[in-house]
Coordinates of C-alpha atoms and ligand atoms in Angstrom, one line a residue:
X1 CA -31.7 9.6 -34.9
X2 CA -33.6 6.7 -36.4
X3 CA -36.1 4.4 -34.7
X4 CA -33.6 1.7 -34.0
X5 CA -31.1 3.8 -31.9
X6 CA -31.3 5.8 -28.7
X7 CA -29.1 8.3 -27.0
X8 CA -26.5 7.0 -24.5
X9 CA -23.6 8.5 -22.5
X10 CA -20.4 6.6 -23.3
X11 CA -16.7 6.7 -22.9
X12 CA -14.5 5.9 -25.8
X13 CA -11.2 4.8 -24.1
X14 CA -9.2 4.5 -27.3
X15 CA -9.8 8.2 -28.0
X16 CA -10.0 9.3 -24.3
X17 CA -13.4 10.7 -24.9
X18 CA -16.7 11.0 -23.1
X19 CA -19.6 11.7 -25.4
X20 CA -23.2 11.1 -26.4
X21 CA -23.5 8.1 -28.8
X22 CA -26.4 6.6 -30.8
X23 CA -26.7 3.2 -29.4
X24 CA -28.8 0.3 -30.8
X25 CA -32.2 0.0 -29.1
X26 CA -32.2 -3.2 -27.1
X27 CA -34.7 -5.9 -27.9
X28 CA -36.2 -8.7 -25.7
X29 CA -34.5 -11.7 -27.2
X30 CA -35.4 -14.5 -24.8
X31 CA -38.5 -15.3 -22.8
X32 CA -36.9 -14.6 -19.4
X33 CA -35.9 -11.0 -20.3
X34 CA -37.6 -7.7 -19.5
X35 CA -37.2 -4.4 -21.3
X36 CA -37.0 -1.3 -19.0
X37 CA -37.4 2.3 -19.8
X38 CA -34.9 4.3 -17.8
X39 CA -36.2 6.9 -15.4
X40 CA -33.2 7.9 -13.3
X41 CA -29.5 7.1 -13.4
X42 CA -27.2 8.0 -10.5
X43 CA -23.7 9.3 -11.0
X44 CA -21.0 7.9 -8.7
X45 CA -17.3 8.0 -8.1
X46 CA -16.8 4.9 -10.2
X47 CA -18.4 6.6 -13.2
X48 CA -16.1 9.7 -12.7
X49 CA -13.1 7.4 -12.4
X50 CA -14.0 5.6 -15.6
X51 CA -14.0 9.0 -17.3
X52 CA -10.4 9.4 -16.3
X53 CA -9.7 6.1 -18.2
X54 CA -8.0 4.3 -15.3
X55 CA -11.0 1.9 -14.8
X56 CA -13.8 0.5 -17.0
X57 CA -13.7 -1.6 -20.1
X58 CA -16.0 -1.7 -23.2
X59 CA -17.6 -5.0 -24.3
X60 CA -15.3 -7.1 -26.5
X61 CA -15.4 -5.7 -30.1
X62 CA -16.9 -2.3 -29.1
X63 CA -14.9 0.9 -29.0
X64 CA -17.2 2.4 -26.4
X65 CA -18.7 1.6 -23.0
X66 CA -22.2 3.0 -22.1
X67 CA -21.8 4.3 -18.6
X68 CA -24.3 4.0 -15.6
X69 CA -24.8 1.3 -13.1
X70 CA -27.2 2.9 -10.6
X71 CA -30.6 3.0 -12.2
X72 CA -34.3 3.0 -11.7
X73 CA -36.7 2.2 -14.5
X74 CA -40.1 1.1 -15.5
X75 CA -40.9 -2.3 -17.2
X76 CA -42.2 -1.7 -20.7
X77 CA -42.1 -5.3 -22.1
X78 CA -41.8 -8.8 -20.6
X79 CA -40.7 -12.1 -22.2
X80 CA -43.3 -15.0 -22.2
X81 CA -41.6 -16.8 -19.3
X82 CA -41.2 -13.8 -17.0
X83 CA -42.9 -14.4 -13.7
X84 CA -41.8 -11.7 -11.3
X85 CA -42.7 -8.5 -13.2
X86 CA -45.4 -7.0 -15.3
X87 CA -45.5 -4.0 -17.6
X88 CA -45.6 -0.9 -15.6
X89 CA -43.6 -2.1 -12.6
X90 CA -40.8 0.0 -11.2
X91 CA -37.5 -1.9 -11.0
X92 CA -33.9 -1.5 -10.1
X93 CA -31.2 -3.6 -11.8
X94 CA -28.1 -5.1 -10.2
X95 CA -24.7 -4.5 -11.6
X96 CA -22.6 -7.7 -11.7
X97 CA -23.2 -10.6 -14.2
X98 CA -21.7 -14.0 -13.7
X99 CA -18.7 -15.5 -15.4
X100 CA -19.3 -18.6 -17.6
X101 CA -16.8 -20.9 -15.8
X102 CA -18.8 -23.9 -14.6
X103 CA -16.2 -24.4 -11.8
X104 CA -17.0 -20.9 -10.3
X105 CA -19.4 -21.9 -7.6
X106 CA -20.4 -18.4 -6.6
X107 CA -21.4 -17.5 -10.2
X108 CA -23.2 -20.8 -10.6
X109 CA -25.2 -19.9 -7.4
X110 CA -26.2 -16.3 -8.3
X111 CA -23.4 -15.0 -6.1
X112 CA -21.3 -13.3 -8.8
X113 CA -20.3 -10.7 -6.2
X114 CA -18.0 -13.5 -4.9
X115 CA -16.7 -14.6 -8.4
X116 CA -13.5 -16.5 -8.0
X117 CA -11.7 -15.7 -11.3
X118 CA -12.4 -12.0 -12.1
X119 CA -14.2 -13.1 -15.2
X120 CA -17.5 -11.5 -14.1
X121 CA -18.8 -8.6 -16.0
X122 CA -20.4 -5.4 -14.6
X123 CA -23.0 -3.3 -16.4
X124 CA -21.6 0.2 -17.2
X125 CA -18.2 -0.8 -15.7
X126 CA -16.7 -4.0 -17.1
X127 CA -17.4 -5.4 -20.6
X128 CA -21.2 -4.8 -20.6
X129 CA -23.0 -1.6 -21.5
X130 CA -24.7 0.3 -18.7
X131 CA -27.9 2.1 -18.0
X132 CA -27.1 5.8 -18.9
X133 CA -29.4 5.5 -21.9
X134 CA -33.1 5.3 -22.7
X135 CA -33.9 1.6 -22.5
X136 CA -32.1 -1.6 -21.3
X137 CA -32.9 -5.3 -21.4
X138 CA -31.8 -8.1 -19.1
X139 CA -32.9 -11.3 -17.5
X140 CA -35.6 -10.8 -14.9
X141 CA -33.4 -12.4 -12.2
X142 CA -31.2 -9.3 -12.2
X143 CA -34.0 -6.9 -11.1
X144 CA -35.7 -6.0 -7.9
X145 CA -39.3 -4.7 -7.6
X146 CA -39.8 -1.2 -6.3
X147 CA -43.1 0.1 -4.8
X148 CA -44.4 3.2 -6.5
X149 CA -44.0 5.4 -3.4
X150 CA -40.2 5.0 -3.8
X151 CA -40.2 6.5 -7.3
X152 CA -38.2 9.5 -6.2
X153 CA -35.7 7.6 -4.0
X154 CA -35.1 4.2 -5.5
X155 CA -32.2 5.3 -7.8
X156 CA -30.2 5.2 -4.5
X157 CA -30.9 1.5 -4.0
X158 CA -27.6 0.4 -5.7
X159 CA -25.3 2.6 -3.5
X160 CA -27.3 1.5 -0.5
X161 CA -26.7 -2.2 -1.3
X162 CA -23.0 -1.5 -0.4
X163 CA -24.0 -0.8 3.2
X164 CA -26.5 -3.7 3.1
X165 CA -23.9 -6.2 2.2
X166 CA -21.2 -4.5 4.3
X167 CA -23.3 -4.7 7.4
X168 CA -24.5 -8.3 6.7
X169 CA -20.8 -9.2 6.5
X170 CA -20.0 -7.4 9.7
X171 CA -22.8 -9.3 11.5
X172 CA -21.6 -12.6 10.0
X173 CA -18.2 -11.9 11.5
X174 CA -19.6 -10.8 14.9
X175 CA -21.5 -14.1 15.2
X176 CA -18.1 -15.0 16.9
X177 CA -19.3 -12.9 19.8
X178 CA -22.4 -14.7 20.9
X179 CA -23.4 -12.0 23.4
X180 CA -23.3 -9.2 20.7
X181 CA -26.2 -8.2 18.4
X182 CA -28.6 -10.7 20.0
X183 CA -31.0 -8.8 22.3
X184 CA -34.4 -10.1 21.6
X185 CA -36.6 -7.4 19.9
X186 CA -33.7 -5.0 19.7
X187 CA -31.9 -3.8 16.5
X188 CA -28.6 -5.6 15.9
X189 CA -26.4 -2.5 16.5
X190 CA -28.0 -1.6 19.8
X191 CA -25.3 -0.6 22.3
X192 CA -22.6 -0.7 19.7
X193 CA -20.7 2.2 18.1
X194 CA -20.2 2.7 14.4
X195 CA -17.9 5.2 12.7
X196 CA -18.6 5.9 9.0
X197 CA -15.7 7.4 7.1
X198 CA -16.8 9.9 4.6
X199 CA -20.0 11.9 4.0
X200 CA -20.5 11.3 0.3
X201 CA -23.6 9.3 -0.8
X202 CA -22.1 6.0 0.2
X203 CA -21.2 7.4 3.6
X204 CA -24.6 9.1 4.3
X205 CA -26.6 6.1 3.2
X206 CA -24.3 3.9 5.3
X207 CA -24.8 6.2 8.3
X208 CA -28.6 6.0 7.8
X209 CA -28.4 2.3 7.8
X210 CA -26.2 2.2 10.9
X211 CA -28.7 4.5 12.7
X212 CA -31.7 2.3 11.9
X213 CA -29.7 -0.7 13.0
X214 CA -29.4 1.0 16.4
X215 CA -25.7 1.9 16.4
X216 CA -24.5 5.0 18.0
X217 CA -23.3 6.5 14.8
X218 CA -20.5 8.9 14.0
X219 CA -19.5 10.3 10.6
X220 CA -15.8 11.2 10.3
X221 CA -15.0 13.1 7.2
X222 CA -12.4 15.2 5.4
X223 CA -14.8 18.2 4.9
X224 CA -14.7 21.0 7.5
X225 CA -17.9 21.6 9.3
X226 CA -20.3 23.3 9.3
X227 CA -21.3 22.1 5.8
X228 CA -24.6 20.8 4.3
X229 CA -23.5 17.2 4.6
X230 CA -22.7 17.6 8.3
X231 CA -26.2 19.1 8.7
X232 CA -27.8 16.1 7.1
X233 CA -25.8 13.8 9.3
X234 CA -27.0 15.6 12.4
X235 CA -30.6 15.4 11.2
X236 CA -30.5 11.6 11.3
X237 CA -29.2 11.6 14.8
X238 CA -25.6 10.8 14.0
X239 CA -22.7 13.0 15.0
X240 CA -20.3 14.6 12.5
X241 CA -16.6 15.2 13.1
X242 CA -14.1 16.6 10.6
X243 CA -10.6 15.3 10.5
X244 CA -9.5 19.0 10.5
X245 CA -10.9 19.3 14.0
X246 CA -10.0 16.1 15.6
X247 CA -7.4 13.3 15.0
X248 CA -8.4 9.6 14.8
X249 CA -7.0 9.2 18.3
X250 CA -9.2 12.0 19.6
X251 CA -12.2 10.5 17.7
X252 CA -11.7 7.2 19.5
X253 CA -11.5 8.9 22.8
X254 CA -14.8 10.7 22.2
X255 CA -16.6 7.6 20.8
X256 CA -15.3 4.9 23.1
X257 CA -14.6 1.4 21.8
X258 CA -15.3 1.6 18.0
X259 CA -17.2 -1.7 17.1
X260 CA -17.6 -1.0 13.4
X261 CA -15.8 1.2 10.9
X262 CA -17.6 1.6 7.6
X263 CA -15.2 3.1 5.1
X264 CA -16.8 5.2 2.4
X265 CA -14.0 7.6 1.4
X266 CA -12.4 5.6 -1.4
X267 CA -8.8 6.5 -0.5
X268 CA -6.4 4.4 1.5
X269 CA -4.6 7.1 3.5
X270 CA -7.5 8.3 5.6
X271 CA -8.8 4.8 5.8
X272 CA -5.6 3.3 7.2
X273 CA -5.2 6.2 9.6
X274 CA -8.6 5.4 11.1
X275 CA -8.1 1.6 11.0
X276 CA -5.5 2.1 13.7
X277 CA -8.2 3.2 16.2
X278 CA -10.7 0.3 15.4
X279 CA -11.9 -0.9 18.9
X280 CA -11.2 -4.3 20.5
X281 CA -13.1 -7.1 18.6
X282 CA -14.2 -4.6 16.0
X283 CA -14.8 -4.9 12.3
X284 CA -13.5 -2.6 9.6
X285 CA -15.5 -2.7 6.3
X286 CA -13.7 -1.4 3.2
X287 CA -15.9 -0.3 0.3
X288 CA -13.7 2.0 -1.7
X289 CA -11.8 1.1 -4.9
X290 CA -8.9 3.6 -5.1
X291 CA -6.8 4.3 -8.2
X292 CA -3.4 2.7 -7.4
X293 CA -1.5 5.8 -6.5
X294 CA -0.8 6.0 -2.8
X295 CA 2.0 4.2 -0.9
X296 CA 1.9 4.6 2.9
X297 CA 4.2 4.3 5.8
X298 CA 2.3 2.8 8.7
X299 CA 3.1 1.5 12.1
X300 CA 2.6 -2.0 10.8
X301 CA 4.0 -3.9 13.8
X302 CA 1.7 -2.1 16.1
X303 CA -1.2 -2.6 13.8
X304 CA -0.5 -6.3 13.4
X305 CA -0.1 -6.8 17.2
X306 CA -3.5 -5.1 17.7
X307 CA -5.2 -7.1 14.9
X308 CA -4.1 -10.3 16.7
X309 CA -4.3 -9.4 20.3
X310 CA -7.7 -7.7 19.9
X311 CA -9.3 -9.9 17.3
X312 CA -9.7 -7.1 14.7
X313 CA -11.5 -8.2 11.5
X314 CA -11.0 -6.4 8.2
X315 CA -13.6 -7.2 5.5
X316 CA -13.8 -6.0 1.9
X317 CA -17.2 -5.8 0.3
X318 CA -18.4 -5.4 -3.3
X319 CA -22.0 -5.4 -4.2
X320 CA -24.3 -7.2 -4.4
X321 CA -26.9 -10.0 -4.6
X322 CA -30.7 -9.8 -4.8
X323 CA -31.1 -10.0 -1.1
X324 CA -29.0 -6.8 -0.7
X325 CA -31.2 -5.0 -3.2
X326 CA -34.4 -6.1 -1.5
X327 CA -33.0 -5.0 1.8
X328 CA -32.0 -1.6 0.3
X329 CA -35.5 -1.1 -1.1
X330 CA -37.0 -2.0 2.3
X331 CA -34.6 0.4 4.1
X332 CA -35.2 3.3 1.7
X333 CA -38.8 2.9 2.7
X334 CA -37.8 3.1 6.4
X335 CA -35.5 6.1 5.8
X336 CA -38.4 7.8 4.1
X337 CA -40.7 7.1 7.1
X338 CA -38.1 8.4 9.6
X339 CA -36.5 11.3 7.8
X340 CA -38.9 12.2 4.9
X341 CA -37.2 15.6 4.2
X342 CA -33.6 14.5 4.9
X343 CA -33.6 11.5 2.6
X344 CA -34.8 13.6 -0.3
X345 CA -31.9 15.9 0.2
X346 CA -29.4 13.1 -0.5
X347 CA -30.3 13.6 -4.1
X348 CA -28.7 17.0 -4.5
X349 CA -29.6 17.5 -8.2
X350 CA -31.6 16.1 -11.1
X351 CA -30.1 16.8 -14.5
X352 CA -30.7 16.2 -18.2
X353 CA -28.6 13.8 -20.2
X354 CA -27.1 16.9 -22.0
X355 CA -25.4 17.8 -18.7
X356 CA -23.3 14.6 -18.7
X357 CA -20.0 16.4 -19.3
X358 CA -20.3 18.7 -16.3
X359 CA -21.6 15.8 -14.1
X360 CA -18.9 13.3 -15.0
X361 CA -15.8 15.4 -15.6
X362 CA -16.6 18.8 -14.1
X363 CA -15.9 19.7 -10.5
X364 CA -17.5 17.2 -8.1
X365 CA -20.4 18.9 -6.3
X366 CA -23.5 18.1 -4.2
X367 CA -24.2 14.6 -2.9
X368 CA -26.0 12.2 -5.3
X369 CA -26.5 13.7 -8.7
X370 CA -29.0 12.0 -11.0
X371 CA -29.7 12.1 -14.7
X372 CA -33.5 12.0 -15.2
X373 CA -34.8 10.6 -18.5
X374 CA -38.1 12.0 -19.7
Ligands
BGC401 C1 -20.3 -0.4 -7.9 C2 -20.3 -1.9 -7.8 C3 -19.1 -2.5 -8.6 C4 -17.9 -1.8 -8.2 C5 -16.6 -2.3 -8.9 C6 -19.0 0.2 -7.6 O1 -19.1 1.6 -7.9 O2 -21.3 0.1 -7.0 O3 -21.5 -2.5 -8.2 O4 -19.0 -3.9 -8.3 O5 -18.0 -0.4 -8.4 O6 -16.6 -2.1 -10.2

């Protein structure tokens, strides 16, 4: 490998291949950019899906897409006009980049997560290379500062932004209930009940967020208990139920009125089963992006009646703006304070870049697996 290239994990969709490529070393090319040395990159369901070639798109003119959209790195170079970072700072990057259409108000206002024309790009996912490589460069506005004591955890900031934005939206909807979430000095979820669907990383981080927000929190998952994820859930003061042990109906009888359902399973079948037991005036937040495979038969009239007569709200959420990243960093700090041992266990393994095949196309295992760059 020469001086001008670096190792990167990439998919080559034309050849249906996942492999290590030599990728050009990125350079700071304008004065608002920073150059970051990668420390950690998380592996997520989206990466694994891109490796099945049903999702993901290389940049125009390239045959490959460098993977990775969950990252933590250290700043090694700053452009002359950079004001928010200095060399040595720890940072996490966001994923979405704006479209170039001047009529797209969200993108013109740094809210590309609400892009109106699907022309946005996403690092490591859609038309821009990702972070599963040794260095990356981008405008400073796409980064969030990380305090040094979160060095071991901050790679989880990006998946946690999903919960940050999801809950922010749920609260926005619940402003319609002026008596809810408003007790002075109390967390916003106090007295409310949240069900998190799924006990993968998005589910566990989402459950942690619900617990610190004061919700009575239940995790309902497809895995039989006891299992290590169920243990983790119990350690944070939430309750774990498996769908093998109780039906959605039984779940709702145990929980009482379900005020919030946070979907983190990625598949529509389980999600729509549980949507039917969302409580009166409740909010259902969808976060998963399933491959288009499943067609369901549902009691659609009954569901529609309930949606109307009981003011049910269904919200989709895709991450995320800088505020969500800042909130995720602050909350990781809070998780570390409350559950120092448990939060560490969410990272189930740290691996070398040479393990990429096993991590991305091997049997799914553990919770959050991370590639650590030396
Ligand atoms: C990422 C998001 C991204 C979404 C859709 C998720 O895995 O966390 O940042 O917008 O995939 O591509």
